Amino acid sequence: MTTHYDVVIIGSGAGGGTLARALAPTGRRILVVERGGDIVREAGNWNPAVVWVEQRYRAKERWLTPGGEFQPNIHYGVGGNTKFWGAVLYRLREEDFEATRHADGESPAWPIAYADLAPYYERAERLYYVHGEAGADPTDPPRGAFPHPPVPHTEGMRRAFERLHAGGWHPSPLPLGLIRPGEDGGCRLCGTCNSFPCMIGAKSDAETCGIAPARTRSNLHVATRTLATRLIADPTGRRVVAVEVDADGTRRRIHGDLFVAACGAVNSAALLLRSGDPARGGLANSSGLVGRHYMAHVTTMYSAFGWKDGNAGPHGFHKTIAINDYYRAADGCPHPLGHIQSQGALHPEMILGGAPERYRRGIAIVRSVAPWSFRYWTDRSMQWLAMTEDLPLRENRVTLRGDRICLSYRPSNMGAHRALNARVKAVLRACGAKTAFPVSFGLGNTTHQCGTLRFGHDPGASVLDPWCRAHDVDNLFVVDASFFPSSAAVNPGLTIAAQALRVADYIGAHHLGAEIEP
Ligand SMILES: Cc1cc2nc3c(=O)[nH]c(=O)nc-3n(C[C@H](O)[C@H](O)[C@H](O)COP(=O)(O)OP(=O)(O)OC[C@H]3O[C@@H](n4cnc5c(N)ncnc54)[C@H](O)[C@@H]3O)c2cc1C
């Protein structure tokens, strides 16, 4: 294999996979370095026992905390975490780009405005086959039509939607990235989508929509099962000359002109901390901010039980309703509260495998004594998520202890989250549930991790510039969720993909002398 490339992209998830797709047509020599393998299409993809109890696809590593350790909800493989996402693909709201006062503090302004990202959101929505209805959500930013119409509700969700309307809320169809839902040969709208890989390739993820088409070109290669251990800089520290990788226990260096970290917010920060000069706190760290301002969204999952209409259960596709009535200051609250969305189907195995670690023993006992109770519950419940903006606290950070990742994290903005939770039960009763039980995943919920290499204009207050290039290193970009200066309160994936497309344009124009196909 060649060991010198024009561009080396490390990681193949939402950021890396999208960037690879955009740069591949330039014809330049591009290598994608991916620590995981291809996610094999197999029956296990849709088997809840394989995905949730055996956890076949979940990373086995454990991260440290200041006082212990935990298993993060993270996946390593081609397509990264997008292979497992629910494909809810939101644009941030216009005000998410501005400084916003929250119940427990302020979230900072981004160095770009919504209008800067809007054309790239449009491209990302096309690339990821996003379905939705423009204008149905009162918080929608200015936008044109979605590339595809909204995904139809199941009968039960349609009735819930109508009841919410009648109750004075403004529900809207969730924007979803699915490939030909309901059509012959397309997405089957099954009950194994969110958290499951798609066995038929009909979920829009970074492998299906990014890496797979990019890989058909002979100028782009993907090195799987290849872990990037550190970036090697020249003596000035201003240029990366190589990435050191470990493949099957063999260490070697891959040289390149341009390097892009896309390992996810925690792993990209860890990669920079492991690189460069330890005396300078790693690479690209003159600000001292590498790894800081980790955010994750403050979330509570609700299992809403006893639906009037029946038609719940683990077989249908229930992830179609969004409620943004509390996204802005409203309902007597002077500050934003957050977002509510319906979730995918719940399977009995998910109750065991997905419960916070401290509850698993007790749940296993209930399961062995009364296995029917799990099915009774899943057949009569629907799942919902309440999500609040997490604020960027300087002390929430990724560090290394030896070679292991250590995550120090305290959720923020809890006043807003409690106020949102206080409203969720009423919402769920209004749309047809008898009662709703909350579950919080706390630290273990690393799914929406972001913010560890924030972008900004000021090199003293940010790690990356507004094009996601390291202030300190001329040929190093980062295109994963690390760049977020604030977390907003909607799902992050589309914003990561849109910014990767924006960075692709910049790299094309300024480093490759090539125009990127829109
Ligand atoms: C169960 C689940 C459901 C989700 N649902 C949604 C949703 O509905 N909507 C949404 O917007 N978001 C959702 N998310 C979050 C979304 O998947 C992430 O925000 C997104 O994938 C992050 O993109 P990324 O590029 O930052 O990192 P990732 O997608 O995580 O990609 C990082 C890649 O880098 C690789 N890597 C890491 N370290 C190294 C290394 N040292 N060397 C080589 N390779 C490395 C990893 O294997 C991975 O492929 C969900 C996540 C999960 C887990």
Coordinates of C-alpha atoms and ligand atoms in Angstrom, one line a residue:
M1 CA 0.0 0.0 0.0
T2 CA 1.2 3.6 -0.7
T3 CA 2.3 5.3 2.4
H4 CA 2.0 8.9 1.2
Y5 CA -1.4 10.4 0.5
D6 CA -2.8 13.8 -0.5
V7 CA -5.4 13.5 2.3
V8 CA -5.5 11.2 5.3
I9 CA -8.9 11.1 7.0
I10 CA -9.0 9.4 10.4
G11 CA -12.4 8.0 11.2
S12 CA -15.3 7.1 8.9
G13 CA -18.4 8.3 10.8
A14 CA -20.7 11.3 10.2
G15 CA -17.8 13.7 9.7
G16 CA -15.2 11.5 8.1
G17 CA -17.6 9.5 5.9
T18 CA -19.2 12.6 4.5
L19 CA -15.9 14.3 3.9
A20 CA -14.6 11.2 2.1
R21 CA -17.6 11.2 -0.2
A22 CA -17.2 14.9 -1.0
L23 CA -13.4 14.7 -1.7
A24 CA -13.3 11.4 -3.6
P25 CA -14.4 12.8 -7.0
T26 CA -11.3 15.2 -6.9
G27 CA -9.2 12.2 -7.9
R28 CA -6.6 12.9 -5.2
R29 CA -5.0 10.0 -3.3
I30 CA -7.1 9.7 -0.2
L31 CA -6.8 7.2 2.7
V32 CA -9.5 6.7 5.3
V33 CA -8.0 5.2 8.4
E34 CA -10.7 3.3 10.5
R35 CA -10.1 1.5 13.7
G36 CA -13.1 -0.8 13.3
G37 CA -14.1 -3.2 10.5
D38 CA -17.0 -3.3 8.1
I39 CA -20.3 -4.0 9.9
V40 CA -21.2 -7.3 8.2
R41 CA -24.8 -7.6 7.0
E42 CA -26.1 -10.6 8.9
A43 CA -29.3 -11.7 10.7
G44 CA -27.8 -10.5 14.0
N45 CA -28.2 -6.9 12.8
W46 CA -31.9 -7.0 13.5
N47 CA -31.7 -9.4 16.5
P48 CA -32.3 -7.4 19.8
A49 CA -30.5 -10.2 21.8
V50 CA -27.4 -9.8 19.6
V51 CA -27.4 -6.0 19.6
W52 CA -28.5 -5.3 23.2
V53 CA -27.6 -8.3 25.4
E54 CA -24.5 -9.8 23.5
Q55 CA -23.6 -6.2 22.4
R56 CA -21.8 -7.6 19.4
Y57 CA -21.3 -4.3 17.7
R58 CA -20.6 -2.1 20.8
A59 CA -17.0 -1.1 21.6
K60 CA -15.8 -3.2 24.5
E61 CA -13.5 -0.5 26.1
R62 CA -14.3 1.2 29.3
W63 CA -13.5 4.8 30.0
L64 CA -12.3 6.1 33.3
T65 CA -14.0 8.8 35.4
P66 CA -12.3 10.7 38.3
G67 CA -13.8 8.0 40.6
G68 CA -14.4 4.9 38.6
E69 CA -15.1 3.7 35.1
F70 CA -18.0 3.0 32.7
Q71 CA -18.8 1.5 29.3
P72 CA -19.6 4.3 26.8
N73 CA -22.4 3.8 24.3
I74 CA -20.0 3.9 21.3
H75 CA -19.3 1.8 18.2
Y76 CA -16.2 1.4 16.1
G77 CA -16.6 0.4 12.5
V78 CA -17.0 1.7 9.0
G79 CA -19.7 4.4 9.3
G80 CA -19.0 4.9 13.0
N81 CA -21.9 5.6 15.3
T82 CA -24.1 6.5 12.3
K83 CA -24.6 2.7 11.6
F84 CA -26.5 2.6 14.9
W85 CA -28.2 6.0 14.9
G86 CA -31.9 6.7 14.7
A87 CA -31.3 8.8 11.6
V88 CA -33.1 11.8 13.0
L89 CA -31.4 14.5 10.9
Y90 CA -32.1 18.0 12.2
R91 CA -30.8 21.4 11.2
L92 CA -30.0 23.4 14.3
R93 CA -32.4 26.2 14.9
E94 CA -31.4 29.7 13.8
E95 CA -30.9 30.9 17.4
D96 CA -28.6 27.9 18.2
F97 CA -25.9 29.8 16.3
E98 CA -26.3 32.8 18.6
A99 CA -25.4 33.4 22.3
T100 CA -28.4 32.2 24.3
R101 CA -29.3 32.7 27.9
H102 CA -30.4 29.4 29.5
A103 CA -31.7 28.5 33.0
D104 CA -28.3 27.7 34.3
G105 CA -26.0 29.8 32.2
E106 CA -25.2 31.0 28.7
S107 CA -24.4 29.0 25.6
P108 CA -21.9 30.8 23.4
A109 CA -22.3 32.1 19.8
W110 CA -20.9 30.1 17.0
P111 CA -18.3 31.7 14.7
I112 CA -20.7 31.1 11.8
A113 CA -24.4 31.9 11.3
Y114 CA -27.2 29.6 10.2
A115 CA -27.1 31.2 6.8
D116 CA -23.4 30.1 6.4
L117 CA -24.4 26.5 6.9
A118 CA -27.8 26.5 5.2
P119 CA -26.5 25.6 1.7
Y120 CA -24.5 22.7 3.2
Y121 CA -27.5 21.5 5.2
E122 CA -29.4 21.4 1.9
R123 CA -26.6 19.2 0.4
A124 CA -26.4 17.0 3.4
E125 CA -30.1 16.4 3.4
R126 CA -29.9 15.3 -0.2
L127 CA -26.9 13.1 0.5
Y128 CA -28.7 11.5 3.5
Y129 CA -32.2 11.2 1.9
V130 CA -33.9 13.3 4.6
H131 CA -37.7 13.1 4.8
G132 CA -39.7 15.9 6.4
E133 CA -42.2 18.7 6.0
A134 CA -40.8 22.3 5.8
G135 CA -42.7 24.8 8.0
A136 CA -44.5 22.1 10.1
D137 CA -42.2 22.8 13.1
P138 CA -42.7 26.3 14.5
T139 CA -38.9 26.5 15.3
D140 CA -37.8 25.5 11.8
P141 CA -35.1 27.9 10.4
P142 CA -35.6 29.5 7.0
R143 CA -35.4 26.6 4.5
G144 CA -36.7 25.2 1.3
A145 CA -38.6 21.9 0.9
F146 CA -37.1 18.7 2.2
P147 CA -35.8 16.4 -0.5
H148 CA -38.4 13.8 0.4
P149 CA -41.9 13.9 2.0
P150 CA -42.3 13.0 5.7
V151 CA -42.2 9.3 6.7
P152 CA -45.9 8.2 7.3
H153 CA -47.0 7.7 10.9
T154 CA -48.3 4.3 12.1
E155 CA -52.0 4.4 12.9
G156 CA -51.2 4.7 16.6
M157 CA -48.7 7.6 16.1
R158 CA -51.1 9.3 13.8
R159 CA -53.8 9.4 16.5
A160 CA -51.2 10.6 19.1
F161 CA -50.3 13.3 16.6
E162 CA -53.9 14.4 16.2
R163 CA -54.5 14.4 20.0
L164 CA -51.4 16.6 20.5
H165 CA -52.8 19.1 17.9
A166 CA -56.2 19.0 19.6
G167 CA -54.5 19.7 23.0
G168 CA -52.8 22.9 21.6
W169 CA -49.3 21.6 20.9
H170 CA -47.6 21.9 17.6
P171 CA -46.2 18.4 16.8
S172 CA -44.3 17.9 13.5
P173 CA -42.9 15.0 11.6
L174 CA -39.4 14.1 12.7
P175 CA -36.9 14.7 9.9
L176 CA -35.5 11.2 9.1
G177 CA -32.8 9.9 6.8
L178 CA -34.3 6.7 5.3
I179 CA -33.9 5.3 1.8
R180 CA -37.3 4.8 0.0
P181 CA -39.3 4.1 3.2
G182 CA -42.3 1.8 2.5
E183 CA -41.3 1.2 -1.1
D184 CA -40.4 -2.1 -2.7
G185 CA -36.8 -2.8 -2.0
G186 CA -36.5 0.2 0.3
C187 CA -36.7 0.8 4.0
R188 CA -39.3 -1.6 5.6
L189 CA -40.1 0.8 8.5
C190 CA -39.4 -2.1 10.8
G191 CA -38.9 -2.0 14.6
T192 CA -35.2 -2.5 14.5
C193 CA -33.8 0.9 13.3
N194 CA -32.6 3.1 16.1
S195 CA -29.6 1.4 17.8
F196 CA -29.5 -1.4 15.2
P197 CA -27.5 -1.5 12.0
C198 CA -29.7 -1.9 8.9
M199 CA -29.4 -5.4 7.4
I200 CA -30.7 -4.2 4.0
G201 CA -28.8 -0.9 3.8
A202 CA -31.9 1.2 3.8
K203 CA -30.9 3.6 6.6
S204 CA -29.0 6.7 5.6
D205 CA -25.7 6.3 7.4
A206 CA -22.2 7.4 6.7
E207 CA -21.2 4.1 5.3
T208 CA -24.2 3.7 2.9
C209 CA -24.3 7.4 1.9
G210 CA -20.6 8.3 2.3
I211 CA -18.0 5.6 2.4
A212 CA -19.6 3.0 0.1
P213 CA -20.0 5.4 -2.9
A214 CA -16.6 7.0 -2.2
R215 CA -14.9 3.5 -2.2
T216 CA -16.0 2.8 -5.7
R217 CA -13.3 5.2 -6.9
S218 CA -9.8 3.8 -7.3
N219 CA -8.2 6.9 -5.7
L220 CA -9.8 6.4 -2.3
H221 CA -8.8 3.5 0.0
V222 CA -10.2 2.6 3.4
A223 CA -7.8 0.9 5.8
T224 CA -10.0 -0.9 8.3
R225 CA -9.0 -2.3 11.7
T226 CA -6.3 0.4 11.7
L227 CA -6.0 2.4 14.9
A228 CA -4.5 5.9 14.7
T229 CA -2.3 6.1 17.8
R230 CA -0.8 9.6 17.3
L231 CA 0.0 12.3 14.8
I232 CA 3.6 13.1 14.2
A233 CA 4.4 16.8 13.7
D234 CA 7.5 18.4 12.3
P235 CA 9.9 20.1 14.8
T236 CA 8.0 23.4 14.6
G237 CA 4.7 21.7 15.5
R238 CA 3.0 23.6 12.7
R239 CA 2.7 20.7 10.2
V240 CA 1.7 17.1 10.6
V241 CA 3.9 14.8 8.6
A242 CA 2.5 11.4 9.4
V243 CA 0.0 9.4 11.4
E244 CA 1.3 6.5 13.4
V245 CA -1.1 3.5 13.2
D246 CA -1.5 0.1 14.7
A247 CA -2.9 -2.6 12.4
D248 CA -3.1 -6.1 13.8
G249 CA -0.3 -5.3 16.3
T250 CA 2.0 -3.9 13.6
R251 CA 3.0 -0.2 14.1
R252 CA 3.8 1.9 11.0
R253 CA 3.6 5.5 9.8
I254 CA 1.4 6.8 7.0
H255 CA 2.6 10.1 5.4
G256 CA 0.4 12.7 3.9
D257 CA 0.0 16.4 2.9
L258 CA -3.2 17.0 4.7
F259 CA -4.7 15.2 7.8
V260 CA -8.2 15.2 9.0
A261 CA -9.2 13.9 12.5
A262 CA -12.8 12.5 12.4
C263 CA -12.6 10.1 15.3
G264 CA -15.6 11.4 17.2
A265 CA -15.4 14.2 19.9
V266 CA -13.8 12.0 22.6
N267 CA -11.4 10.1 20.5
S268 CA -10.2 13.1 18.4
A269 CA -9.4 15.0 21.6
A270 CA -7.6 11.9 22.9
L271 CA -5.6 11.6 19.6
L272 CA -4.4 15.2 19.9
L273 CA -3.5 14.7 23.5
R274 CA -1.4 11.7 22.6
S275 CA 0.3 13.6 19.7
G276 CA 2.9 16.3 19.5
D277 CA 5.0 17.5 22.4
P278 CA 3.7 16.3 25.8
A279 CA 5.3 19.4 27.3
R280 CA 2.9 21.5 25.3
G281 CA -0.1 19.4 26.3
G282 CA -0.2 17.5 23.0
L283 CA -0.8 18.8 19.5
A284 CA -2.7 22.0 18.6
N285 CA -3.2 22.8 22.2
S286 CA -1.7 26.3 22.7
S287 CA -5.1 27.4 24.0
G288 CA -5.1 24.6 26.6
L289 CA -8.6 23.8 25.4
V290 CA -8.1 20.4 23.8
G291 CA -10.5 18.0 25.4
R292 CA -12.4 20.7 27.4
H293 CA -16.1 21.8 27.1
Y294 CA -17.3 18.2 26.5
M295 CA -21.1 18.1 26.1
A296 CA -23.5 15.3 25.6
H297 CA -27.2 16.6 25.8
V298 CA -29.1 16.1 29.0
T299 CA -31.7 13.4 28.2
T300 CA -34.4 11.5 29.9
M301 CA -36.0 8.5 28.2
Y302 CA -39.7 7.9 28.9
S303 CA -41.5 4.6 28.6
A304 CA -45.1 5.6 28.2
F305 CA -47.4 2.8 29.1
G306 CA -51.1 1.9 28.4
W307 CA -51.8 3.5 25.1
K308 CA -55.5 4.0 24.4
D309 CA -55.0 2.9 20.8
G310 CA -52.9 -0.2 21.3
N311 CA -50.7 -0.5 18.2
A312 CA -47.6 0.1 20.2
G313 CA -45.2 -2.8 20.7
P314 CA -41.9 -3.7 19.2
H315 CA -42.9 -4.2 15.6
G316 CA -43.8 -0.8 14.2
F317 CA -41.8 2.3 13.3
H318 CA -42.8 4.8 16.0
K319 CA -40.0 7.3 15.7
T320 CA -42.0 9.9 13.7
I321 CA -43.2 12.7 16.0
A322 CA -41.3 15.8 17.2
I323 CA -42.5 18.4 19.8
N324 CA -40.6 21.7 19.9
D325 CA -43.2 23.8 21.8
Y326 CA -40.6 24.1 24.6
Y327 CA -37.5 24.7 22.5
R328 CA -37.8 28.4 23.0
A329 CA -38.8 30.4 26.1
A330 CA -42.5 29.7 26.4
D331 CA -45.2 28.4 28.7
G332 CA -44.2 30.8 31.4
C333 CA -40.5 29.9 31.3
P334 CA -38.1 32.7 30.6
H335 CA -35.5 30.3 29.1
P336 CA -35.5 27.5 26.5
L337 CA -36.3 24.0 27.9
G338 CA -35.6 21.6 25.0
H339 CA -37.0 19.1 22.6
I340 CA -39.2 16.0 22.8
Q341 CA -39.2 13.2 20.2
S342 CA -40.8 9.8 19.9
Q343 CA -38.4 6.9 19.9
G344 CA -38.1 3.5 18.1
A345 CA -39.7 0.3 19.3
L346 CA -38.7 -1.2 22.6
H347 CA -37.8 -4.9 22.7
P348 CA -37.7 -6.9 25.9
E349 CA -33.9 -7.5 25.4
M350 CA -33.3 -3.7 25.4
I351 CA -34.7 -3.4 28.9
L352 CA -32.0 -5.7 30.2
G353 CA -29.1 -4.6 27.9
G354 CA -29.9 -0.9 27.9
A355 CA -30.6 -0.3 31.6
P356 CA -28.0 1.7 33.5
E357 CA -25.4 -0.6 35.0
R358 CA -26.6 -0.2 38.5
Y359 CA -30.0 -1.6 37.7
R360 CA -29.0 -4.6 35.5
R361 CA -28.8 -7.2 38.3
G362 CA -32.2 -6.4 39.6
I363 CA -33.7 -6.4 36.1
A364 CA -32.1 -9.8 35.3
I365 CA -33.7 -11.2 38.4
V366 CA -37.2 -9.9 37.4
R367 CA -36.6 -11.3 33.9
S368 CA -35.7 -14.8 35.2
V369 CA -38.8 -14.9 37.6
A370 CA -41.4 -13.3 35.3
P371 CA -40.1 -13.2 31.7
W372 CA -43.7 -12.5 30.4
S373 CA -43.6 -9.1 32.2
F374 CA -41.1 -7.7 29.8
R375 CA -43.2 -8.5 26.8
Y376 CA -46.3 -7.2 28.6
W377 CA -44.6 -3.9 29.0
T378 CA -43.1 -3.6 25.5
D379 CA -46.4 -4.5 23.8
R380 CA -48.2 -1.7 25.6
S381 CA -45.7 1.1 25.7
M382 CA -44.1 3.7 23.5
Q383 CA -40.8 5.4 24.1
W384 CA -40.1 9.1 24.1
L385 CA -37.0 11.2 24.6
A386 CA -36.8 14.6 26.4
M387 CA -33.6 16.4 25.5
T388 CA -32.1 19.7 26.8
E389 CA -29.1 21.7 25.8
D390 CA -26.0 20.8 27.8
L391 CA -23.8 23.9 28.5
P392 CA -20.1 23.9 27.7
L393 CA -18.4 23.7 31.1
R394 CA -14.7 24.1 31.0
E395 CA -14.2 21.5 33.7
N396 CA -16.2 18.8 31.7
R397 CA -13.3 17.3 29.8
V398 CA -11.4 14.4 28.2
T399 CA -8.0 13.7 29.6
L400 CA -5.6 10.7 29.4
R401 CA -4.5 8.5 32.3
G402 CA -1.6 6.6 30.9
D403 CA -3.1 5.6 27.6
R404 CA -6.7 5.4 28.8
I405 CA -9.4 7.9 28.2
C406 CA -10.7 9.7 31.3
L407 CA -14.0 11.6 31.1
S408 CA -14.8 14.1 33.8
Y409 CA -18.5 15.1 33.3
R410 CA -21.2 16.8 35.3
P411 CA -24.4 17.4 33.3
S412 CA -25.5 21.1 33.2
N413 CA -28.6 23.1 32.7
M414 CA -30.6 20.7 35.0
G415 CA -33.0 23.5 35.9
A416 CA -34.2 23.6 32.3
H417 CA -34.2 19.8 32.1
R418 CA -36.4 19.4 35.2
A419 CA -38.8 22.0 33.8
L420 CA -39.0 20.1 30.5
N421 CA -39.6 16.8 32.4
A422 CA -42.4 18.4 34.4
R423 CA -44.2 19.0 31.0
V424 CA -43.4 15.7 29.3
K425 CA -45.8 13.5 31.4
A426 CA -48.7 15.9 30.6
V427 CA -47.8 15.7 26.9
L428 CA -47.7 11.9 26.9
R429 CA -51.0 11.7 28.8
A430 CA -52.5 14.0 26.3
C431 CA -51.4 11.8 23.4
G432 CA -52.9 8.7 24.9
A433 CA -50.6 7.1 27.5
K434 CA -51.9 6.2 31.0
T435 CA -48.6 6.8 32.7
A436 CA -44.9 7.4 31.8
F437 CA -41.7 6.2 33.6
P438 CA -38.5 8.1 33.2
V439 CA -35.0 6.6 32.9
S440 CA -31.8 8.7 32.8
F441 CA -28.6 7.3 31.4
G442 CA -26.3 10.0 32.8
L443 CA -22.6 9.6 32.1
G444 CA -23.1 6.4 30.0
N445 CA -25.0 8.3 27.3
T446 CA -22.1 9.4 25.2
T447 CA -24.2 9.1 22.0
H448 CA -24.4 12.9 21.4
Q449 CA -20.8 13.7 22.5
C450 CA -19.5 17.0 21.2
G451 CA -17.5 20.1 21.9
T452 CA -14.0 19.0 22.9
L453 CA -12.2 20.9 20.1
R454 CA -14.4 24.0 19.8
F455 CA -14.2 26.2 16.7
G456 CA -13.9 30.0 16.8
H457 CA -12.1 33.1 15.6
D458 CA -9.9 33.5 18.7
P459 CA -6.9 31.1 18.9
G460 CA -6.8 31.8 22.6
A461 CA -10.4 30.7 23.1
S462 CA -10.8 27.9 20.6
V463 CA -8.8 25.0 19.1
L464 CA -10.1 25.2 15.5
D465 CA -10.8 28.1 13.2
P466 CA -14.2 28.6 11.6
W467 CA -13.2 26.2 8.8
C468 CA -12.3 23.6 11.4
R469 CA -8.6 23.9 10.7
A470 CA -6.4 23.8 13.9
H471 CA -5.3 27.3 14.7
D472 CA -1.8 25.9 15.6
V473 CA -1.3 23.4 12.7
D474 CA -1.6 24.4 9.1
N475 CA -2.5 21.0 7.6
L476 CA -4.7 19.6 10.3
F477 CA -8.6 19.7 10.1
V478 CA -11.2 18.1 12.4
V479 CA -14.6 17.3 11.0
D480 CA -16.4 15.3 13.7
A481 CA -18.7 16.5 16.5
S482 CA -15.7 18.0 18.4
F483 CA -16.1 21.5 16.8
F484 CA -19.5 22.4 18.4
P485 CA -19.1 25.4 20.7
S486 CA -22.6 24.6 22.1
S487 CA -24.7 21.5 21.9
A488 CA -28.1 23.0 21.0
A489 CA -31.0 20.5 21.9
V490 CA -31.6 18.7 18.6
N491 CA -29.7 15.7 17.3
P492 CA -26.2 16.6 16.0
G493 CA -25.6 14.3 13.0
L494 CA -26.8 16.5 10.1
T495 CA -24.8 19.5 11.5
I496 CA -21.7 17.3 11.6
A497 CA -22.3 16.2 8.0
A498 CA -23.1 19.8 6.8
Q499 CA -20.0 21.2 8.3
A500 CA -17.9 18.4 6.8
L501 CA -19.3 19.4 3.4
R502 CA -18.4 23.0 4.1
V503 CA -14.9 22.0 5.1
A504 CA -14.6 19.9 1.9
D505 CA -15.3 23.0 -0.2
Y506 CA -12.6 24.8 1.7
I507 CA -10.1 22.0 1.4
G508 CA -10.9 21.6 -2.3
A509 CA -10.3 25.3 -3.0
H510 CA -7.4 26.0 -0.7
H511 CA -5.4 22.8 -0.5
L512 CA -6.3 20.6 -3.5
G513 CA -7.0 23.2 -6.2
A514 CA -10.2 21.3 -7.0
E515 CA -13.9 22.3 -7.0
I516 CA -16.1 20.0 -5.0
E517 CA -19.2 18.7 -6.8
P518 CA -22.3 20.2 -5.1
Ligands
LIG1 C1 -27.6 4.5 19.3 C2 -27.3 5.9 18.7 C3 -28.4 6.6 18.2 C4 -28.1 7.9 17.6 N1 -29.2 8.5 17.0 C5 -28.9 9.7 16.4 C6 -29.9 10.3 15.6 O1 -31.0 9.8 15.4 N2 -29.6 11.5 15.0 C7 -28.4 12.1 15.2 O2 -28.1 13.2 14.6 N3 -27.4 11.5 15.9 C8 -27.6 10.3 16.5 N4 -26.6 9.7 17.2 C9 -25.4 10.4 17.3 C10 -24.5 10.3 16.0 O3 -24.4 9.0 15.7 C11 -23.2 11.0 16.3 O4 -23.4 12.3 16.7 C12 -22.3 11.0 15.1 O5 -22.1 9.7 14.5 C13 -21.0 11.6 15.4 O6 -20.2 11.7 14.2 P1 -18.7 11.8 14.4 O7 -18.1 11.9 13.0 O8 -18.3 12.8 15.4 O9 -18.2 10.4 15.0 P2 -18.5 8.9 14.7 O10 -19.7 8.8 13.8 O11 -18.6 8.2 16.0 O12 -17.3 8.4 13.9 C14 -16.0 8.3 14.5 C15 -15.2 7.3 13.7 O13 -13.8 7.3 14.0 C16 -13.4 6.0 14.3 N5 -12.2 6.1 15.2 C17 -12.3 6.6 16.5 N6 -11.0 6.7 17.0 C18 -10.2 6.3 16.0 C19 -8.8 6.1 15.9 N7 -7.9 6.5 16.9 N8 -8.2 5.7 14.7 C20 -9.0 5.3 13.7 N9 -10.4 5.4 13.7 C21 -10.9 5.9 14.9 C22 -14.6 5.3 14.9 O14 -14.5 3.9 14.7 C23 -15.7 5.9 14.0 O15 -15.9 5.1 12.8 C24 -26.8 8.4 17.7 C25 -25.8 7.7 18.2 C26 -26.0 6.4 18.7 C27 -24.9 5.6 19.3

